[in-house]
PDB file of C-alpha atoms in Angstrom:
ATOM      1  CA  UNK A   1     -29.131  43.072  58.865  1.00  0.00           C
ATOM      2  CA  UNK A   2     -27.069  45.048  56.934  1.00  0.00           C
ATOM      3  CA  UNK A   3     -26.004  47.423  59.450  1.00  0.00           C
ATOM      4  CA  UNK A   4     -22.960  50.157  58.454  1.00  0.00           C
ATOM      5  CA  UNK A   5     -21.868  49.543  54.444  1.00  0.00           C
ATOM      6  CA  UNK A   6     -18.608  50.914  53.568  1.00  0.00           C
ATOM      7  CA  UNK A   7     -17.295  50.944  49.848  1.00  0.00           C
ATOM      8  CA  UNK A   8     -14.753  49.730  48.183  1.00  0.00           C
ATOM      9  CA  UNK A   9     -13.069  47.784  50.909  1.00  0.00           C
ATOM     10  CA  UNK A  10      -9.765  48.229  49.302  1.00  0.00           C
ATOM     11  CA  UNK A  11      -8.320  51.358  46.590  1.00  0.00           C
ATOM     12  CA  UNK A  12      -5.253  52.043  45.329  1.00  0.00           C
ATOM     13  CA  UNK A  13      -4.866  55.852  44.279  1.00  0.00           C
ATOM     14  CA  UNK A  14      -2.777  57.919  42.367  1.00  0.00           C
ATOM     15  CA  UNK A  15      -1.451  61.698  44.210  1.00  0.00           C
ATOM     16  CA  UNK A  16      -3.708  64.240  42.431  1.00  0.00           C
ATOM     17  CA  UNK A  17      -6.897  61.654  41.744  1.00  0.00           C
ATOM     18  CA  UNK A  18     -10.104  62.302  43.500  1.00  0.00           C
ATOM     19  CA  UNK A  19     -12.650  59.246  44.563  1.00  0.00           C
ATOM     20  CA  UNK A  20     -15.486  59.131  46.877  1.00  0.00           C
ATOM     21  CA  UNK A  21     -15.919  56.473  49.774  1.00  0.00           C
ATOM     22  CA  UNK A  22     -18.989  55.485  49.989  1.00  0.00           C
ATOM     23  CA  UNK A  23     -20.769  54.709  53.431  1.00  0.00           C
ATOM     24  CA  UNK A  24     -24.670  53.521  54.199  1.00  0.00           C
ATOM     25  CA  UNK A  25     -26.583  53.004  57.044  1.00  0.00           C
ATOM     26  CA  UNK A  26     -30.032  51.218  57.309  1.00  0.00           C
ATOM     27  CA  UNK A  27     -30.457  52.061  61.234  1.00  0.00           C
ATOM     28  CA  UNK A  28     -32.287  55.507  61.109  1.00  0.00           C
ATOM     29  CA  UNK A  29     -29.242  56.695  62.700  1.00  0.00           C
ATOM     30  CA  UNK A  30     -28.660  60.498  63.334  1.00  0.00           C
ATOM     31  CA  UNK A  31     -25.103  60.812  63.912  1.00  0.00           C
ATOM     32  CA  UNK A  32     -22.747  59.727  61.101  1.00  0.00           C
ATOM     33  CA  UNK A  33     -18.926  60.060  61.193  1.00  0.00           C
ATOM     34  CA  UNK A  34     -15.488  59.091  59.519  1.00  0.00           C
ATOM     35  CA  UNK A  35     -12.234  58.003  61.119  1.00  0.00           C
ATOM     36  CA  UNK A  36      -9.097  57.125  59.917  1.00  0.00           C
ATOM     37  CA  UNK A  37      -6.688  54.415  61.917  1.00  0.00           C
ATOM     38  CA  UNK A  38      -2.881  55.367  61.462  1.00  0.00           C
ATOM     39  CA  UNK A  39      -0.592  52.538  63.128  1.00  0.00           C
ATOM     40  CA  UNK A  40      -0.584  53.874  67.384  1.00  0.00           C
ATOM     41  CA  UNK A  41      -2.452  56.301  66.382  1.00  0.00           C
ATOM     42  CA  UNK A  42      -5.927  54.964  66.894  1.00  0.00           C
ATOM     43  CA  UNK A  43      -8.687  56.752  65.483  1.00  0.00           C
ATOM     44  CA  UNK A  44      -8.893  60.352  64.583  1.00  0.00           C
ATOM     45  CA  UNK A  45     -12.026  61.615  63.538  1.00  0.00           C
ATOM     46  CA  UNK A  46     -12.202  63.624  59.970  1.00  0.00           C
ATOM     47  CA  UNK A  47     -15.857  64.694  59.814  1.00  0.00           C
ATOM     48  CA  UNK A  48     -19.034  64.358  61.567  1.00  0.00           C
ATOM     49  CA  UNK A  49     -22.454  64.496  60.922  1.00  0.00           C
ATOM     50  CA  UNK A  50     -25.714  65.189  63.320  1.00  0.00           C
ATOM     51  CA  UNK A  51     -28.216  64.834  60.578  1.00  0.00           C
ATOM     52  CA  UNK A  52     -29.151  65.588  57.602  1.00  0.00           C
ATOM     53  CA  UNK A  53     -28.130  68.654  56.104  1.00  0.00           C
ATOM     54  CA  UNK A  54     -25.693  69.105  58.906  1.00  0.00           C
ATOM     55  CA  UNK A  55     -21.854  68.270  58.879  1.00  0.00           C
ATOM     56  CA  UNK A  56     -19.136  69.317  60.681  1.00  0.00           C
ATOM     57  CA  UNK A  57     -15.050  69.039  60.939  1.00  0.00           C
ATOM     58  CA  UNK A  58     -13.245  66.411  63.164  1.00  0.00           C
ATOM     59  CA  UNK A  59      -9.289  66.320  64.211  1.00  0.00           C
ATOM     60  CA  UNK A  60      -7.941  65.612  60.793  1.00  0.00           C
ATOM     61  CA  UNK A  61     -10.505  67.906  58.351  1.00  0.00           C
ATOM     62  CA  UNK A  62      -7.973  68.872  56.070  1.00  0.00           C
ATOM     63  CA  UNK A  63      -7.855  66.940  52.016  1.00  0.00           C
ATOM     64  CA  UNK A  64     -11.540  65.743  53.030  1.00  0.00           C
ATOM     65  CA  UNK A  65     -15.229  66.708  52.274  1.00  0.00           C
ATOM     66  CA  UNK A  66     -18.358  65.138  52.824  1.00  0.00           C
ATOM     67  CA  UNK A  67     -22.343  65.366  52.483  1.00  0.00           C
ATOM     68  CA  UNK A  68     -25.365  64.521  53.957  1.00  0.00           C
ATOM     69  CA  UNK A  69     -28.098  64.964  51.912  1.00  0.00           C
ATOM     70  CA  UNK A  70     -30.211  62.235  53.203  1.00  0.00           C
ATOM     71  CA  UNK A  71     -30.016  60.479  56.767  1.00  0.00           C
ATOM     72  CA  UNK A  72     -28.252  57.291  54.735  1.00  0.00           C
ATOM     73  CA  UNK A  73     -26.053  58.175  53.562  1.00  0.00           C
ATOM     74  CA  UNK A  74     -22.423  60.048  54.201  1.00  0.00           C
ATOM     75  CA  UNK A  75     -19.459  60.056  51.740  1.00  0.00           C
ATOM     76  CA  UNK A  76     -16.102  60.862  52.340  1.00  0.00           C
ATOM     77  CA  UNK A  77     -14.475  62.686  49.227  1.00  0.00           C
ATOM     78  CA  UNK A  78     -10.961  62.850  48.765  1.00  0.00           C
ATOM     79  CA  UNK A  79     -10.444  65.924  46.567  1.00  0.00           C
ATOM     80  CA  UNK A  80      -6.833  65.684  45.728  1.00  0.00           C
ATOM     81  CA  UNK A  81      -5.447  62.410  47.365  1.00  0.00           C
ATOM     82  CA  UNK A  82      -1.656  62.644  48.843  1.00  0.00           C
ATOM     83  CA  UNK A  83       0.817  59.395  50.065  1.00  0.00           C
ATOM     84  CA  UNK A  84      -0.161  61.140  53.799  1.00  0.00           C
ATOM     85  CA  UNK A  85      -3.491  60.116  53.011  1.00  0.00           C
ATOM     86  CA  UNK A  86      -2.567  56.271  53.092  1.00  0.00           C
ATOM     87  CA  UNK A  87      -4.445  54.948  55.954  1.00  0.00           C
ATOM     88  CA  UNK A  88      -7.592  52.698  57.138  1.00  0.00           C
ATOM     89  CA  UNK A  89     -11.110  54.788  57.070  1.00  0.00           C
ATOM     90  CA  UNK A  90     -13.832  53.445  59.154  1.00  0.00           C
ATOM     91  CA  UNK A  91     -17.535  55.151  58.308  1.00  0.00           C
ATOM     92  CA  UNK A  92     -19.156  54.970  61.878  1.00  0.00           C
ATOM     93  CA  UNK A  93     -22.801  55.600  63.042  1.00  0.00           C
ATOM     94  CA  UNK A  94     -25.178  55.844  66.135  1.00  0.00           C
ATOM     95  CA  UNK A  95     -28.482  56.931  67.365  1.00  0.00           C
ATOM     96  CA  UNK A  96     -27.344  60.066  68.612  1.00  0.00           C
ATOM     97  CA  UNK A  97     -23.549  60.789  69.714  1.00  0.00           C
ATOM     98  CA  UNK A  98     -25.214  60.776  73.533  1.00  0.00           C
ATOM     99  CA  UNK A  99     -24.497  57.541  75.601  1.00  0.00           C
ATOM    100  CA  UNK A 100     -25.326  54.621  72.431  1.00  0.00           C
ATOM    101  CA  UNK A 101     -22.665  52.983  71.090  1.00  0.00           C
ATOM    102  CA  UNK A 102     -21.352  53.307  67.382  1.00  0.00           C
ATOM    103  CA  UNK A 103     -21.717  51.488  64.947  1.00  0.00           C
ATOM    104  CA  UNK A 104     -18.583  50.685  62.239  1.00  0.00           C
ATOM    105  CA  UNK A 105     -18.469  49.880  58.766  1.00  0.00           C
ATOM    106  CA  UNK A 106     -15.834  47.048  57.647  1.00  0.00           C
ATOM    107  CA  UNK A 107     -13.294  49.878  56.672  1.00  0.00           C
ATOM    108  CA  UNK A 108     -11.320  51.091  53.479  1.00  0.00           C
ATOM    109  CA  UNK A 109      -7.761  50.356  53.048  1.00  0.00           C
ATOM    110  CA  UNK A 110      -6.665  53.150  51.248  1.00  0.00           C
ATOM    111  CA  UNK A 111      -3.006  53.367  49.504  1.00  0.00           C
ATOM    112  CA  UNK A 112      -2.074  56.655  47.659  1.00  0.00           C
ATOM    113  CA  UNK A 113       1.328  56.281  45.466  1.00  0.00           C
TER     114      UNK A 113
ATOM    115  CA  UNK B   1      -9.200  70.452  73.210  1.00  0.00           C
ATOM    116  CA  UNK B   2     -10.837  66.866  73.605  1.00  0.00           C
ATOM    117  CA  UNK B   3      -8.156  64.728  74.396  1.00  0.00           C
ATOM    118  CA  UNK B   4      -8.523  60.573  75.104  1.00  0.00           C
ATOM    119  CA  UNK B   5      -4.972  58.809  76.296  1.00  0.00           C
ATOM    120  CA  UNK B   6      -4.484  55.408  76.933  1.00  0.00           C
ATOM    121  CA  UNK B   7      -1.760  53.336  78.446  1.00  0.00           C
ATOM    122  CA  UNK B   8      -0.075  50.960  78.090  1.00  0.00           C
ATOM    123  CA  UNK B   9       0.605  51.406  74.262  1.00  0.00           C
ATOM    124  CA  UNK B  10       1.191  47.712  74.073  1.00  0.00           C
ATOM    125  CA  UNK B  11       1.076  45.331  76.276  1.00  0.00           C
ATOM    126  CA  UNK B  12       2.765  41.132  76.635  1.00  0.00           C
ATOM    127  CA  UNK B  13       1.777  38.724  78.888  1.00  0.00           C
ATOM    128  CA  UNK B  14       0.742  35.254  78.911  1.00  0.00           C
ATOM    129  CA  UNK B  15      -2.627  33.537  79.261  1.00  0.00           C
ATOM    130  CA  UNK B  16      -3.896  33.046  82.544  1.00  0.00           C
ATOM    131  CA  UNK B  17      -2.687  36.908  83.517  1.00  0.00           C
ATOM    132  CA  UNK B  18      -4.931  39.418  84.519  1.00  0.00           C
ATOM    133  CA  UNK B  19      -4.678  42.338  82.751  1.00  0.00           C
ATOM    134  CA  UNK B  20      -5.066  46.647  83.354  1.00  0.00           C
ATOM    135  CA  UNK B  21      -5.875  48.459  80.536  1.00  0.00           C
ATOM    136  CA  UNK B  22      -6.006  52.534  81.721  1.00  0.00           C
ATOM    137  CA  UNK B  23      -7.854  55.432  79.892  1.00  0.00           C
ATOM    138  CA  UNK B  24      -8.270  59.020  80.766  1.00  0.00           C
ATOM    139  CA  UNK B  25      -9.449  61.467  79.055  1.00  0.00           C
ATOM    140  CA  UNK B  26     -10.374  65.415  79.048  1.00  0.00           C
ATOM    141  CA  UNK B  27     -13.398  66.262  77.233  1.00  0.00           C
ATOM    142  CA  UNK B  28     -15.842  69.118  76.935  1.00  0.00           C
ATOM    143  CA  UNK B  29     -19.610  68.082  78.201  1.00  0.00           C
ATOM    144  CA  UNK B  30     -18.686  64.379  78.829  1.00  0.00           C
ATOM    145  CA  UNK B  31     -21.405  62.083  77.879  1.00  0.00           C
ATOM    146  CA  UNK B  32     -20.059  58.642  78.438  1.00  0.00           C
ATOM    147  CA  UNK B  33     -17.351  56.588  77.936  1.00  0.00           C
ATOM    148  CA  UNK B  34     -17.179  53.151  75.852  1.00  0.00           C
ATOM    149  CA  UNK B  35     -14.468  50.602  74.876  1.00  0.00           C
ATOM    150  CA  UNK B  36     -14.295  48.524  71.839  1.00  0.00           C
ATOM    151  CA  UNK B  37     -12.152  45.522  70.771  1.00  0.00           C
ATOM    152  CA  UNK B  38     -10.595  45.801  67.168  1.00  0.00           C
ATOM    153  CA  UNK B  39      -9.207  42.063  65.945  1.00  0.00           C
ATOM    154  CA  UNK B  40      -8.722  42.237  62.057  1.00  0.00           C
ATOM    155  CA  UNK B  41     -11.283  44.812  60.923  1.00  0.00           C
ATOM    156  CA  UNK B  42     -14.077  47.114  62.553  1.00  0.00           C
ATOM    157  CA  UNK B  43     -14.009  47.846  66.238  1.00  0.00           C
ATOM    158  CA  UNK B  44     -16.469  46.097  68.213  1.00  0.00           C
ATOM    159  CA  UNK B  45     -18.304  47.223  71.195  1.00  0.00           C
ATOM    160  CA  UNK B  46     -17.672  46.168  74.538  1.00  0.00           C
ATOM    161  CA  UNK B  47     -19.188  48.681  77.252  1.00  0.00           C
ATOM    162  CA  UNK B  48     -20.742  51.884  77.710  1.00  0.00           C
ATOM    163  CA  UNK B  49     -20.024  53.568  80.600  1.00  0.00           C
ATOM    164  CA  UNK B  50     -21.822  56.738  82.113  1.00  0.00           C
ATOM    165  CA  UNK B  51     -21.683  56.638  86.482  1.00  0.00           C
ATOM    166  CA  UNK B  52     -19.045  56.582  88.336  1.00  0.00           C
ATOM    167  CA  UNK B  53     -18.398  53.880  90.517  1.00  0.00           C
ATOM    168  CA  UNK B  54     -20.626  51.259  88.234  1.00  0.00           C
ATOM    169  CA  UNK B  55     -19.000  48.466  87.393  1.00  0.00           C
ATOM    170  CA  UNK B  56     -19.272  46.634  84.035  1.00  0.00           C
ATOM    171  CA  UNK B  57     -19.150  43.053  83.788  1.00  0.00           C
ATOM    172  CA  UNK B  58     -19.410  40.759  80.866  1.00  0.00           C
ATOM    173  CA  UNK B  59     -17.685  37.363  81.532  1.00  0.00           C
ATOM    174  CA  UNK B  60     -13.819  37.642  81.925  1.00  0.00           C
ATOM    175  CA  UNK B  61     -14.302  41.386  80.927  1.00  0.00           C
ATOM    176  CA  UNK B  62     -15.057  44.550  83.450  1.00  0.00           C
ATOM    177  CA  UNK B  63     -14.369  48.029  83.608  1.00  0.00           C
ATOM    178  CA  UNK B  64     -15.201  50.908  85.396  1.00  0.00           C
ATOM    179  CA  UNK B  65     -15.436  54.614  85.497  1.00  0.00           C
ATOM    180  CA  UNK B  66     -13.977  56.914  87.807  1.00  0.00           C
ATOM    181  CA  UNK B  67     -15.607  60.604  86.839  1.00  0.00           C
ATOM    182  CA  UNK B  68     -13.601  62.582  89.536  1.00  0.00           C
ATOM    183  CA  UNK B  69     -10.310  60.955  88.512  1.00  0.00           C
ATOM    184  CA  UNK B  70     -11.623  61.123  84.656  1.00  0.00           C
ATOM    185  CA  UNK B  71     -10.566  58.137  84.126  1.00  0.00           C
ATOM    186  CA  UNK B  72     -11.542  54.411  83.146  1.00  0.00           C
ATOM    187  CA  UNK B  73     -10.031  51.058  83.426  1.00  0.00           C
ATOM    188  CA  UNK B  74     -10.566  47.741  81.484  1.00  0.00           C
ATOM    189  CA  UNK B  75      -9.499  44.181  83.556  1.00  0.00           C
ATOM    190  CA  UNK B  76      -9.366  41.077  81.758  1.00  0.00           C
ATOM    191  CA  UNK B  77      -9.180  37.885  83.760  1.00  0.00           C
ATOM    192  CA  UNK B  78      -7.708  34.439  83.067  1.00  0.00           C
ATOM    193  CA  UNK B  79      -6.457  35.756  79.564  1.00  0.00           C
ATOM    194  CA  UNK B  80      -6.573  33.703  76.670  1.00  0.00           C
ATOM    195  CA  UNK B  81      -4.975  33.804  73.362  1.00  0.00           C
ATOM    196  CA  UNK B  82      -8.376  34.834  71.339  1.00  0.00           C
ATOM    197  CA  UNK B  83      -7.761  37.972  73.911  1.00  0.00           C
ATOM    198  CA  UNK B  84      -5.031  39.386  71.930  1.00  0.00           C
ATOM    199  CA  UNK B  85      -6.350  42.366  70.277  1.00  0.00           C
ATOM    200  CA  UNK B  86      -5.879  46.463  70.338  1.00  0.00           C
ATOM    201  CA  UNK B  87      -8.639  47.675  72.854  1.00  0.00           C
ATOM    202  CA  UNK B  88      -9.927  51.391  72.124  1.00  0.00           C
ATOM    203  CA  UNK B  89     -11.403  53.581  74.675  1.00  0.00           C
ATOM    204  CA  UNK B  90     -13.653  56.660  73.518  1.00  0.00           C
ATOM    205  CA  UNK B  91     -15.393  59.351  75.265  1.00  0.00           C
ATOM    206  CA  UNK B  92     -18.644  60.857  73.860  1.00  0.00           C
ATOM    207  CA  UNK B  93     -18.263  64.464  73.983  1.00  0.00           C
ATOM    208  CA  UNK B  94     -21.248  67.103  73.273  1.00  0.00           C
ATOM    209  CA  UNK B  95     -20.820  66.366  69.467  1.00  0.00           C
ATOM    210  CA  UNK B  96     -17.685  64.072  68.918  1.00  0.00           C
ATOM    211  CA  UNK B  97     -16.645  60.776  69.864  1.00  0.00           C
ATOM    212  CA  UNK B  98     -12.965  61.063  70.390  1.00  0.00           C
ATOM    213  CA  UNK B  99     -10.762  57.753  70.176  1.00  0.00           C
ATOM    214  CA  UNK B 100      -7.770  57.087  72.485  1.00  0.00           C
ATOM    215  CA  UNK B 101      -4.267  56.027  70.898  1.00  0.00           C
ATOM    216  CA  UNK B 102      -5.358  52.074  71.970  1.00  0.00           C
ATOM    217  CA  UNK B 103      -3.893  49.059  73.624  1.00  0.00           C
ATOM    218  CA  UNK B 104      -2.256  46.724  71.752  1.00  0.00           C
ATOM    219  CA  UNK B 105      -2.440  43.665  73.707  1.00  0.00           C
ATOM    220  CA  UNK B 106      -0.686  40.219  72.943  1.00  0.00           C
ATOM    221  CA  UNK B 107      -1.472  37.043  74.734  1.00  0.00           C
ATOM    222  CA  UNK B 108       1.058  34.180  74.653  1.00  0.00           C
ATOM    223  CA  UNK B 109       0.167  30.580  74.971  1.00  0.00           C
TER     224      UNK B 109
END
């Protein structure tokens, strides 16, 4: 029962450095998304994704890309990491966003210095 | 834009107290409404929510929704320590779940 995987669990960046988190889902879910958790801040969705092929921006798009090439997997790439991009990420998925509850990956603890 | 607020921000009391925990919310093509309980690491589910006036129950834990008032509350009974956790309300929109702020909740012996 694997569930929601979410790679690495912890990373330590450098401003300007790129890396990938990864995230994988073995539930034949549709929907696919990324948060990050800021202290009170709760979760603010970055991107969002209703199947393959498909992807589209949250709250907090901006620094962030991802894909979805197959109904797996979704990625979070940080093109050009910055300190304000020190948080928690949780990967996230569901059958469909319509009433089933998501799923959440063990998160990322992301520092950028 | 789809907007989720909770209250209280934090909240102390000690165990044996019952326990409010508010969320409203204003989103486009509301779907349903869930809360989760976050201890350490990921958020785990508690209740989905889509009528109004249907309560929840699952032991010491209920909630309900009120879709006039767009609003939801979470009650915890007889709190004990192992309560203590930030409790997240979200609302299922037509393509987003949106996350409230969350309720930090501390139970003292």
């Amino acid at each position: 029962n694997a569930g929601v995987t979410q790679t690495p669990k912890f990373q330590v960046l450098k401003t300007g450095q790129s890396m990938t988190l990864q995230c994988a889902q073995d539930m034949n879910h549709e929907y696919m998304s990324w948060y990050r958790q800021d202290p009170g801040m709760g979760l603010r969705l970055i991107h969002y994704s209703v199947g393959a092929g498909i992807t589209d921006q949250g709250e907090v798009p901006n620094g962030y890309n991802v894909s979805r090439s197959t109904t797996e997997d979704f990625p979070l790439r940080l093109l050009s990491a910055a300190p304000s991009q020190t948080s928690v990420y949780f990967c996230a998925s569901s059958y469909t966003v319509l009433n089933t509850e998501a799923f959440f990956g063990q998160g990322t603890r992301l520092t950028v210095v | 834009e789809d907007k989720v607020v909770q209250s209280p921000l934090s909240l102390v009391v000690h165990e044996g107290d019952t326990v409010t925990l508010n969320c409203s919310y204003e989103v486009t093509n509301f779907r349903s409404l869930l809360w989760y309980k976050q201890e350490k690491k990921a958020p785990t589910f508690l209740f989905m929510l889509t009528s109004s006036g249907i309560e929840k129950k699952s032991g010491r834990l209920s909630s309900i929704l009120d879709k006039k008032e767009l609003s939801s509350i979470l009650n915890i009974t007889a709190t004990q320590t192992g309560d203590s956790a930030i409790y997240l309300c979200a609302v299922a929109g037509a393509q987003k779940l949106v996350f409230g702020q969350g309720t930090r909740l501390t139970i003292n012996p």
